[in-house]
PDB file of C-alpha atoms in Angstrom:
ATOM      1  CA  UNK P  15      13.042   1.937   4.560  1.00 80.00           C
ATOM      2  CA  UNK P  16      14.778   1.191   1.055  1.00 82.00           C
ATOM      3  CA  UNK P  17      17.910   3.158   2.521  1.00 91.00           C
ATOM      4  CA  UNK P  18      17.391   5.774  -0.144  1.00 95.00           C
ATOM      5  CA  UNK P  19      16.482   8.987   1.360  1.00 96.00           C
ATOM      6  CA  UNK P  20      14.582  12.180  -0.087  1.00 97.00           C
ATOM      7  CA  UNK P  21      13.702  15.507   1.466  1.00 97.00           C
ATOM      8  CA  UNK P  22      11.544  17.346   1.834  1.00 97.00           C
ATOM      9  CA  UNK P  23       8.567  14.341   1.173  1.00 95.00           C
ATOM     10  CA  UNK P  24       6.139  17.160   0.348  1.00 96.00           C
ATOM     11  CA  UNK P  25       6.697  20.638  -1.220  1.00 97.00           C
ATOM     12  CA  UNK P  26       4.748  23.651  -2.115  1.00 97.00           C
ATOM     13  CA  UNK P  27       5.471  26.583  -4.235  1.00 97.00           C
ATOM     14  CA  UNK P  28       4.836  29.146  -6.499  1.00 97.00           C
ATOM     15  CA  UNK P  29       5.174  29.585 -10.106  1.00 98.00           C
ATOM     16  CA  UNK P  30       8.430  31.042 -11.043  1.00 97.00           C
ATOM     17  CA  UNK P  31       9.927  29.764  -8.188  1.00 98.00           C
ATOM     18  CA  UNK P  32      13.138  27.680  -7.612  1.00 98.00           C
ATOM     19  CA  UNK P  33      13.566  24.713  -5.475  1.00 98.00           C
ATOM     20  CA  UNK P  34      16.129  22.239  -4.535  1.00 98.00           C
ATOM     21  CA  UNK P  35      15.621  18.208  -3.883  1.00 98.00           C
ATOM     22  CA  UNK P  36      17.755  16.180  -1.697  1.00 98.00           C
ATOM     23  CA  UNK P  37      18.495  12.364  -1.720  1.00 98.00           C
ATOM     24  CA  UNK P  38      21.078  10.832  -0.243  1.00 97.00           C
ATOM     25  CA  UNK P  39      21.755   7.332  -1.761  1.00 96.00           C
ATOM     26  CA  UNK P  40      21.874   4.063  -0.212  1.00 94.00           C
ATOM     27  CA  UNK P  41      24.879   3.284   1.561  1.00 93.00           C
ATOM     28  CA  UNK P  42      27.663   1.999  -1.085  1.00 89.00           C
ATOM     29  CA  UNK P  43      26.053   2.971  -4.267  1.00 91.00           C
ATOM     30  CA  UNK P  44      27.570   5.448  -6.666  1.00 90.00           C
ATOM     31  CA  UNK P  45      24.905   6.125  -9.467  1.00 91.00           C
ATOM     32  CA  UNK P  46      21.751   7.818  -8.849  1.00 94.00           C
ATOM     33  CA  UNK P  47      18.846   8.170 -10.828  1.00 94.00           C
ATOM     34  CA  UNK P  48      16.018  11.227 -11.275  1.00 96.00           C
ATOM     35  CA  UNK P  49      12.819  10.449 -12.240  1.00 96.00           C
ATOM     36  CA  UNK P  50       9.747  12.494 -12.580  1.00 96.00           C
ATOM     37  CA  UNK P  51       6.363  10.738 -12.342  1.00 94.00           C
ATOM     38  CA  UNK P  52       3.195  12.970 -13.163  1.00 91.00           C
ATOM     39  CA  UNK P  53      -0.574  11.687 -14.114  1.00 85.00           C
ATOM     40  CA  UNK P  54       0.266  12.120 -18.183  1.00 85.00           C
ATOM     41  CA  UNK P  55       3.365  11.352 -18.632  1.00 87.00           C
ATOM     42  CA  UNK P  56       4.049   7.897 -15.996  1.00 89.00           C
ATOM     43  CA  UNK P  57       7.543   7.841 -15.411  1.00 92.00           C
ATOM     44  CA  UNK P  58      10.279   9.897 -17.155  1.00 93.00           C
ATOM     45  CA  UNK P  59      13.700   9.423 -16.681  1.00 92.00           C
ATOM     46  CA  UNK P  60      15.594  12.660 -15.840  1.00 95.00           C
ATOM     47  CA  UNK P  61      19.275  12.417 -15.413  1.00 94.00           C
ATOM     48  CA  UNK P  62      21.904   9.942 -14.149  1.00 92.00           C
ATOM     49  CA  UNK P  63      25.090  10.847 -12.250  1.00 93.00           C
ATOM     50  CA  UNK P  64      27.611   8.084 -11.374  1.00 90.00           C
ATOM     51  CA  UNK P  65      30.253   9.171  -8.675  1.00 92.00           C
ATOM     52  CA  UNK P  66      30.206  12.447  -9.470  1.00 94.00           C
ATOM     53  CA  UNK P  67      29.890  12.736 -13.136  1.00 93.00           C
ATOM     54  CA  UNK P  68      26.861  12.599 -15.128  1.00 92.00           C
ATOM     55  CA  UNK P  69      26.053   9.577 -17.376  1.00 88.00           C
ATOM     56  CA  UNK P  70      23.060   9.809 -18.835  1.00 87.00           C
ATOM     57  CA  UNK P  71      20.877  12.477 -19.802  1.00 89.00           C
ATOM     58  CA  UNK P  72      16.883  12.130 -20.752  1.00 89.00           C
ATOM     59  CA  UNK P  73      14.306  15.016 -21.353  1.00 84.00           C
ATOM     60  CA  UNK P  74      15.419  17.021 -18.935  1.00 92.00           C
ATOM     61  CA  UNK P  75      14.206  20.882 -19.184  1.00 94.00           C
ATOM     62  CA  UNK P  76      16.635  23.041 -19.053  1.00 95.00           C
ATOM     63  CA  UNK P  77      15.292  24.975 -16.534  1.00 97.00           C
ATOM     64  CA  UNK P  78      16.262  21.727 -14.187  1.00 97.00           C
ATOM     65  CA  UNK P  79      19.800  21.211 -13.179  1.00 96.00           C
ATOM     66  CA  UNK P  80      21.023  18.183 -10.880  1.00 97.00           C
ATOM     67  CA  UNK P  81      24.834  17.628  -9.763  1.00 97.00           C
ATOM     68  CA  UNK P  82      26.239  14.999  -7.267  1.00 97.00           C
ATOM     69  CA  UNK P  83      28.309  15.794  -4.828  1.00 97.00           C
ATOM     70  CA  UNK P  84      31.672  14.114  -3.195  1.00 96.00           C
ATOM     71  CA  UNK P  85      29.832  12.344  -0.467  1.00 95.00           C
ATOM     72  CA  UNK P  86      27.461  11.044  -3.218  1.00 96.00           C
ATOM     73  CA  UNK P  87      24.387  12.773  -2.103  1.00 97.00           C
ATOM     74  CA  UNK P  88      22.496  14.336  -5.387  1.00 98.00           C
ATOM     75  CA  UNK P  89      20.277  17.993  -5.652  1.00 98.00           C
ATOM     76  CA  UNK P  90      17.948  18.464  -8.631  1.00 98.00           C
ATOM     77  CA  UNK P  91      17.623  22.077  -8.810  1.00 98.00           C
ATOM     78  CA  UNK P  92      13.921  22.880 -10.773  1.00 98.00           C
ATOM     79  CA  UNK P  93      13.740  27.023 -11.574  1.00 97.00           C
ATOM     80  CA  UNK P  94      11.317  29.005 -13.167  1.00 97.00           C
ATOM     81  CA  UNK P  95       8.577  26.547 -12.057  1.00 98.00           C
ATOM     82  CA  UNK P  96       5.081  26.077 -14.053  1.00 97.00           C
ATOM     83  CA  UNK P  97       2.187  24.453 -12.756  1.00 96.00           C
ATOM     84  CA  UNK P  98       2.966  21.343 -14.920  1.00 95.00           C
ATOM     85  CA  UNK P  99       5.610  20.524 -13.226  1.00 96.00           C
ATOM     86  CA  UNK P 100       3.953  19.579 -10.419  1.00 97.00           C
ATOM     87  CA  UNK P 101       4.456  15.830 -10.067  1.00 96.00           C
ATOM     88  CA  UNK P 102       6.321  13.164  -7.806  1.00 96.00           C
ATOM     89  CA  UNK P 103       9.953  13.242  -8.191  1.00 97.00           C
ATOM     90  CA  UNK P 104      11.945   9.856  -7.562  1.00 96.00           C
ATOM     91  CA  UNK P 105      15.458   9.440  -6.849  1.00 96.00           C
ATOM     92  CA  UNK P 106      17.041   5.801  -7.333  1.00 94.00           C
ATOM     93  CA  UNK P 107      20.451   4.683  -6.727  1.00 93.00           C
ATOM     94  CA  UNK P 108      22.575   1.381  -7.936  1.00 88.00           C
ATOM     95  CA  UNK P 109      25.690  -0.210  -6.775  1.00 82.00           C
ATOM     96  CA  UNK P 110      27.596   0.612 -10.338  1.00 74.00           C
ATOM     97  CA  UNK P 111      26.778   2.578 -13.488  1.00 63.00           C
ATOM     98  CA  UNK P 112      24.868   0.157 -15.254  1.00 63.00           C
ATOM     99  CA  UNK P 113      21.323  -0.457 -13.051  1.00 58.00           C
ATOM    100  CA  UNK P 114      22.039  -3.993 -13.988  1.00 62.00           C
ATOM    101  CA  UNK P 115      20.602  -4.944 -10.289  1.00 68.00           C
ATOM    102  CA  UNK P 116      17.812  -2.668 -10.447  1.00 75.00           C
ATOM    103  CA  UNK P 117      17.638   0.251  -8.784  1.00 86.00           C
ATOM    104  CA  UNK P 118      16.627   1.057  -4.967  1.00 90.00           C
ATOM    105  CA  UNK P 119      14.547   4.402  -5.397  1.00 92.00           C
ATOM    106  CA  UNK P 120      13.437   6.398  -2.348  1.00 94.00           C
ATOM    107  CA  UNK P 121       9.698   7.639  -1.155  1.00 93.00           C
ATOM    108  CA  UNK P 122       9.861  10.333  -3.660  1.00 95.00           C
ATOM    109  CA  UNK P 123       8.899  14.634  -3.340  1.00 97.00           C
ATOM    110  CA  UNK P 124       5.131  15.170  -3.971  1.00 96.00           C
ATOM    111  CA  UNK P 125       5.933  19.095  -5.853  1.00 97.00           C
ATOM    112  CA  UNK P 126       2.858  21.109  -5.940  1.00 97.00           C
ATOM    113  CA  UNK P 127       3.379  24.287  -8.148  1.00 97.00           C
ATOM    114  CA  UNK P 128       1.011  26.620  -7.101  1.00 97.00           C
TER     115      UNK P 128
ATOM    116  CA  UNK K  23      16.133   3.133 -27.668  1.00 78.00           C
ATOM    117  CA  UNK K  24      13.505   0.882 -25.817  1.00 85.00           C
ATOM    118  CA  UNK K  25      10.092   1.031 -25.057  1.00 92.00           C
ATOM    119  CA  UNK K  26       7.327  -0.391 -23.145  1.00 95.00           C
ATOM    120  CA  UNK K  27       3.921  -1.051 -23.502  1.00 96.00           C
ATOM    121  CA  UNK K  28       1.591  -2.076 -20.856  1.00 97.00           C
ATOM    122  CA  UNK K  29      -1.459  -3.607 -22.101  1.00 93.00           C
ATOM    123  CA  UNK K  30      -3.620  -3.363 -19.411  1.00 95.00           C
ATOM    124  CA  UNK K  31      -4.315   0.071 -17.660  1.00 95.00           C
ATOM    125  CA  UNK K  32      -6.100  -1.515 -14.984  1.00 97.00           C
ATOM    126  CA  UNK K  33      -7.187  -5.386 -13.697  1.00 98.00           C
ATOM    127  CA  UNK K  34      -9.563  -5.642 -11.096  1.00 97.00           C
ATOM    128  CA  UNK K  35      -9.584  -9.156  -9.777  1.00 98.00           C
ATOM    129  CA  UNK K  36     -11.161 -11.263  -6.790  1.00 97.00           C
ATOM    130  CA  UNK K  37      -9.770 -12.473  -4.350  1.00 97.00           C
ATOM    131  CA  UNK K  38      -7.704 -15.532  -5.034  1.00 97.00           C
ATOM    132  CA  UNK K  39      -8.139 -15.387  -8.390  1.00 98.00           C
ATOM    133  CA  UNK K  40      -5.075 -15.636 -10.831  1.00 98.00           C
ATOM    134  CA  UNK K  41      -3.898 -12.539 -12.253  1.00 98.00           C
ATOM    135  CA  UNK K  42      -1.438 -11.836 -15.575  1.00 98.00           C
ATOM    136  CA  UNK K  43      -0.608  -8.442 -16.076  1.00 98.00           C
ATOM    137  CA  UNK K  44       1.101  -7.952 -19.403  1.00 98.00           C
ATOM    138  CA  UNK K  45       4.125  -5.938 -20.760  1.00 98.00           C
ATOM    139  CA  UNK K  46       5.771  -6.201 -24.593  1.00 97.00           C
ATOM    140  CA  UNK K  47       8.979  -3.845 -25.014  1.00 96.00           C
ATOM    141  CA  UNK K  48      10.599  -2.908 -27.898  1.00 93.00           C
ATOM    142  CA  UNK K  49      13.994  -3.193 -28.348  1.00 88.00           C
ATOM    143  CA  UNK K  50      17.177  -3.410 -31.118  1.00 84.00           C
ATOM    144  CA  UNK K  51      19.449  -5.169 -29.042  1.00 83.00           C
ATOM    145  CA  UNK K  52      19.611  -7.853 -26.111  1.00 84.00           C
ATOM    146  CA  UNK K  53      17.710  -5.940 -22.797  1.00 86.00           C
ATOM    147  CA  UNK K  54      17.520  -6.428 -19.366  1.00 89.00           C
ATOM    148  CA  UNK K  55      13.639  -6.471 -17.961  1.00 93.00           C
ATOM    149  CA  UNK K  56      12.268  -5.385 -14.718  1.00 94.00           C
ATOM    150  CA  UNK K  57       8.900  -5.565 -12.939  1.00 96.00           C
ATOM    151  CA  UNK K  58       8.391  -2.589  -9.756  1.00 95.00           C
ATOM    152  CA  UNK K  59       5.489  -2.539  -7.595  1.00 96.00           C
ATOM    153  CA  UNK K  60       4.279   0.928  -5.956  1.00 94.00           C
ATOM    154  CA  UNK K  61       1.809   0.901  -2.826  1.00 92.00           C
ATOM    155  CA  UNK K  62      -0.003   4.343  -2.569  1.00 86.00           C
ATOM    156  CA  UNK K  63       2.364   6.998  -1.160  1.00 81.00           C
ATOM    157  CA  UNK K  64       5.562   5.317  -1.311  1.00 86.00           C
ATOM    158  CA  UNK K  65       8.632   4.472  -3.978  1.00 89.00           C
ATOM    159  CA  UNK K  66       8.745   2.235  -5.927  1.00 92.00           C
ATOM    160  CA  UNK K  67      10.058  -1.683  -4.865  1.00 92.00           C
ATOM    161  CA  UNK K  68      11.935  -4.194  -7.042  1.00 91.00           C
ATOM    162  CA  UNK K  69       9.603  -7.197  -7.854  1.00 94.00           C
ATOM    163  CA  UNK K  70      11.549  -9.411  -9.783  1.00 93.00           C
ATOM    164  CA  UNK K  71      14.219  -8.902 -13.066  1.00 92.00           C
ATOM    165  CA  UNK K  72      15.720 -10.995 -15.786  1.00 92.00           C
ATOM    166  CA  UNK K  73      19.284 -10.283 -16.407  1.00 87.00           C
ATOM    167  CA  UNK K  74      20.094 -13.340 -18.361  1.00 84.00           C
ATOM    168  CA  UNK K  75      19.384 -17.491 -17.767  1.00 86.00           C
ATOM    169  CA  UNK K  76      16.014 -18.985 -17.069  1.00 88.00           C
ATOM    170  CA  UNK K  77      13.287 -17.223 -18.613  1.00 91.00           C
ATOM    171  CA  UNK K  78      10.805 -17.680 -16.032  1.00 92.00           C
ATOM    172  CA  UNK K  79      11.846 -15.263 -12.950  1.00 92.00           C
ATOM    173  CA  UNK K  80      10.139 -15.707  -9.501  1.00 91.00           C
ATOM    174  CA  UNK K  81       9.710 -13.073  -6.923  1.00 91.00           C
ATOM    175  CA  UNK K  82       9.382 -13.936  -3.021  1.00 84.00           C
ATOM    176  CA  UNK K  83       6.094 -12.870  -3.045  1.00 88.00           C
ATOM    177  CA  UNK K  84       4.586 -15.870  -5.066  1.00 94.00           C
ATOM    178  CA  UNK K  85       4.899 -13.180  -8.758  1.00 96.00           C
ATOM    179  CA  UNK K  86       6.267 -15.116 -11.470  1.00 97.00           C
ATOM    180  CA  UNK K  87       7.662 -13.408 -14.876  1.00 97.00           C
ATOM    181  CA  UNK K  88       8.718 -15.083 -18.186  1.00 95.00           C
ATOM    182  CA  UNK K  89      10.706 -13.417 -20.676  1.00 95.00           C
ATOM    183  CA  UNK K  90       9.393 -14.134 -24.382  1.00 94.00           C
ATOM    184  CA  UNK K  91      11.776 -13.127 -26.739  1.00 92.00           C
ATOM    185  CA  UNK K  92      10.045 -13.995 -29.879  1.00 93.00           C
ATOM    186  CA  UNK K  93       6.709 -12.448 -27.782  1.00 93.00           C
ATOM    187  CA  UNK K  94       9.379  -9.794 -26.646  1.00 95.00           C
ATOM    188  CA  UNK K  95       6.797  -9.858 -24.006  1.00 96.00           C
ATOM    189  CA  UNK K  96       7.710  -9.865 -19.731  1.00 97.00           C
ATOM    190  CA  UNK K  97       4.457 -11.189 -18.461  1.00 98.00           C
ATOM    191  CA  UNK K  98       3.909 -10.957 -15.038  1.00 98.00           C
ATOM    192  CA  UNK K  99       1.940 -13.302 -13.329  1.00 98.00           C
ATOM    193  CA  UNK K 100       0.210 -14.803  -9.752  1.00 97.00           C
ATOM    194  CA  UNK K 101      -1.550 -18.031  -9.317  1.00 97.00           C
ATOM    195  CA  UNK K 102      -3.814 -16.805  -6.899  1.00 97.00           C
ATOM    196  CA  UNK K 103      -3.819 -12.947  -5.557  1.00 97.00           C
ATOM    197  CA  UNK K 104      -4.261 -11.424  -2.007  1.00 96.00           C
ATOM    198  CA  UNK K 105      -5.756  -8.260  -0.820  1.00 96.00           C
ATOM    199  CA  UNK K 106      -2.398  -6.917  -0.038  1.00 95.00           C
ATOM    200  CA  UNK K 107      -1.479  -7.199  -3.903  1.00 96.00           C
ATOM    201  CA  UNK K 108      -3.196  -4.170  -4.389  1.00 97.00           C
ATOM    202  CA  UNK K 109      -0.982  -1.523  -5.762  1.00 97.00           C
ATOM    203  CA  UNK K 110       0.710  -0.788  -9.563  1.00 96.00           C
ATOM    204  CA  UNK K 111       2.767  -2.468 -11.080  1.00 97.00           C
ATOM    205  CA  UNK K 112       5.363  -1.107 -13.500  1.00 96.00           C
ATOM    206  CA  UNK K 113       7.612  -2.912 -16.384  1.00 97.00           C
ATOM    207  CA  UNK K 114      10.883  -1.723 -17.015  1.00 94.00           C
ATOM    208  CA  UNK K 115      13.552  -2.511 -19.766  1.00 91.00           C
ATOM    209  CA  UNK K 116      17.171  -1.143 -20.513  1.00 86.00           C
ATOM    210  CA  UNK K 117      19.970  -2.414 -22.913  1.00 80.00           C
ATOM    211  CA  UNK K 118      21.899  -5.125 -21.707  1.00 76.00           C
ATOM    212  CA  UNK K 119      25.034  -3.614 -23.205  1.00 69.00           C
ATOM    213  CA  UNK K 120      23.765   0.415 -22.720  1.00 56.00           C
ATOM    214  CA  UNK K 121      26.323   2.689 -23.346  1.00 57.00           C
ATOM    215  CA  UNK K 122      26.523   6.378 -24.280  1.00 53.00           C
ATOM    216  CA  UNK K 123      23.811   8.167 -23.739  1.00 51.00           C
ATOM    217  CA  UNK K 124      21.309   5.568 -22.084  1.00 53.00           C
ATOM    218  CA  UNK K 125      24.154   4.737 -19.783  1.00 56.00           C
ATOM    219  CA  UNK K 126      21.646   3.014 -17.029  1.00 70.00           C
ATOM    220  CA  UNK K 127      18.286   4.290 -17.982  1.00 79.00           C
ATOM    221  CA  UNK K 128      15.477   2.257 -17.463  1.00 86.00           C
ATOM    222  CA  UNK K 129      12.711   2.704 -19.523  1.00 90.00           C
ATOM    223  CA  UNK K 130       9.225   2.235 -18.121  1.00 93.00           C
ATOM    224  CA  UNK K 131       5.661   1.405 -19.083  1.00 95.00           C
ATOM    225  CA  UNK K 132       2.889   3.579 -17.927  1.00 94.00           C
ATOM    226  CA  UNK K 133       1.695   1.054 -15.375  1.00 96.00           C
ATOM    227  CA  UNK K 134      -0.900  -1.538 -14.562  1.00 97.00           C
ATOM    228  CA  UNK K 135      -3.339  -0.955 -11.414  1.00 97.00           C
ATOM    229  CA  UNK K 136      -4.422  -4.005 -10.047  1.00 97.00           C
ATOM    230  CA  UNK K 137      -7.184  -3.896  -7.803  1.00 97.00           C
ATOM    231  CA  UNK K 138      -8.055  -7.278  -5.946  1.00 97.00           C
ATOM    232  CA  UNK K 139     -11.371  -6.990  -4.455  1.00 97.00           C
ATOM    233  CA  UNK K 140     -12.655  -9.702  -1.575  1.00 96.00           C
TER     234      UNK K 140
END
C-alpha cells in the first residue's frame, strides 16, 4: 500500500456520461498529481493542485475538471465521455510543490467508456 | 519543456543476465531524473532518482542509474536480473528549477517492458 488511495479501482460507463475520481493523498503531502495512461499516448500529465490551488496545468480537455479540497483529498471530474478516453487514471501526491522527491502515485481507475 | 525518449520498447532477457534499459531526455535547463517501475495492475513505484551529487544512483533492489549529461542520457541498469524484475519501467525528468506552468510535472517516456525469461 503506497498510502495513496483511489476509488473506485474499476469503472464502467457510457458515452456522454460524467464521472467523478477520488484519491485521497498520502498522509502529509499537499500536491497531487493526475495522470492519464492509455495504450497510445503512455503517460500524460493532467493537472497539479498544491494545497488547494492548482499549479500546473497539462493537456487537460476541457471537458475534465479536477479541484482539491480542504482536507487535501482531490476529484477529477471527466464529462461528456468518448470511448477514447478510456484509459488508467493515476493520482500521485508529494510532500511540497515541487515533486523534487518523486511522487507516491496510487493503484490507479481502469475507465472503460462504453 | 522536457522530453523523454526510451530507446527500447521492449528487452526480453534470461535469467541472470545483465540488463540496460536506456532513456535520453531533452532538456534547456538543469533537470531532475527519475526511473518508476509498474508490475501489471498496480501504480507505479519509485525506483531510484538523481536530484543532484553522484551521478551513478543505486536503488535497493540491486538497479543502478547514471546520469550522463553530455549523453543527457539516465541509463538504467542490473548486473544480473531475476524473474521478479519483470514489469515496465518508466523514465521521468522535470526542471530542477520548474516554475510557472510546469510547476512539478514530470515528464515521462513511453516505457520499456522487460521481460526476463528462465
Amino acid at each position: 500500500d503506497s498510502g495513496v488511495t483511489q476509488t473506485p479501482k474499476h469503472l464502467i460507463t457510457a458515452t456522454g456520461q460524467r464521472v467523478t475520481l477520488r484519491c485521497s493523498p498520502r498522509s502529509g503531502d499537499l500536491s497531487v498529481y493526475w495522470y492519464q495512461q492509455s495504450l497510445d499516448q503512455g503517460l500524460q500529465f493532467l493537472i497539479q493542485y498544491y494545497n488547494g490551488e492548482e499549479r500546473a496545468k497539462g493537456n487537460i480537455l476541457e471537458r475534465f475538471s479536477a479541484q482539491q479540497f480542504p482536507d487535501l483529498h482531490s476529484e477529477l471530474n471527466l464529462s461528456s465521455l468518448e470511448l477514447g478516453d478510456s484509459a488508467l487514471y493515476f493520482c500521485a501526491s508529494s510532500v511540497e510543490g515541487q515533486g523534487g522527491d518523486g511522487y507516491t502515485f496510487g493503484s490507479g481507475t481502469r475507465l472503460t467508456v462504453v | 519543456a522536457q522530453s523523454v525518449t526510451q530507446l527500447d520498447s521492449q528487452v526480453p532477457v534470461f535469467e541472470e543476465a545483465p540488463v540496460e534499459l536506456r532513456c535520453n531526455y531533452s532538456s534547456s535547463v538543469s533537470v531532475y531524473l527519475f526511473w518508476y517501475v509498474q508490475y501489471p495492475n498496480q501504480g507505479l513505484q519509485l525506483l531510484l532518482k538523481y536530484l543532484s551529487g553522484s551521478t551513478l544512483v543505486e536503488s535497493i533492489n540491486g538497479f543502478e542509474a547514471e546520469f550522463n549529461k553530455s549523453q543527457t542520457s539516465f541509463h538504467l541498469r542490473k548486473p544480473s536480473v531475476h524473474i521478479s524484475d519483470t514489469a515496465e519501467y518508466f523514465c521521468a525528468v522535470r526542471g530542477a528549477n520548474a516554475g510557472g506552468t510546469s510547476y512539478g510535472k514530470l515528464t515521462f517516456g513511453q516505457g520499456t517492458i522487460l521481460t526476463v525469461h528462465p
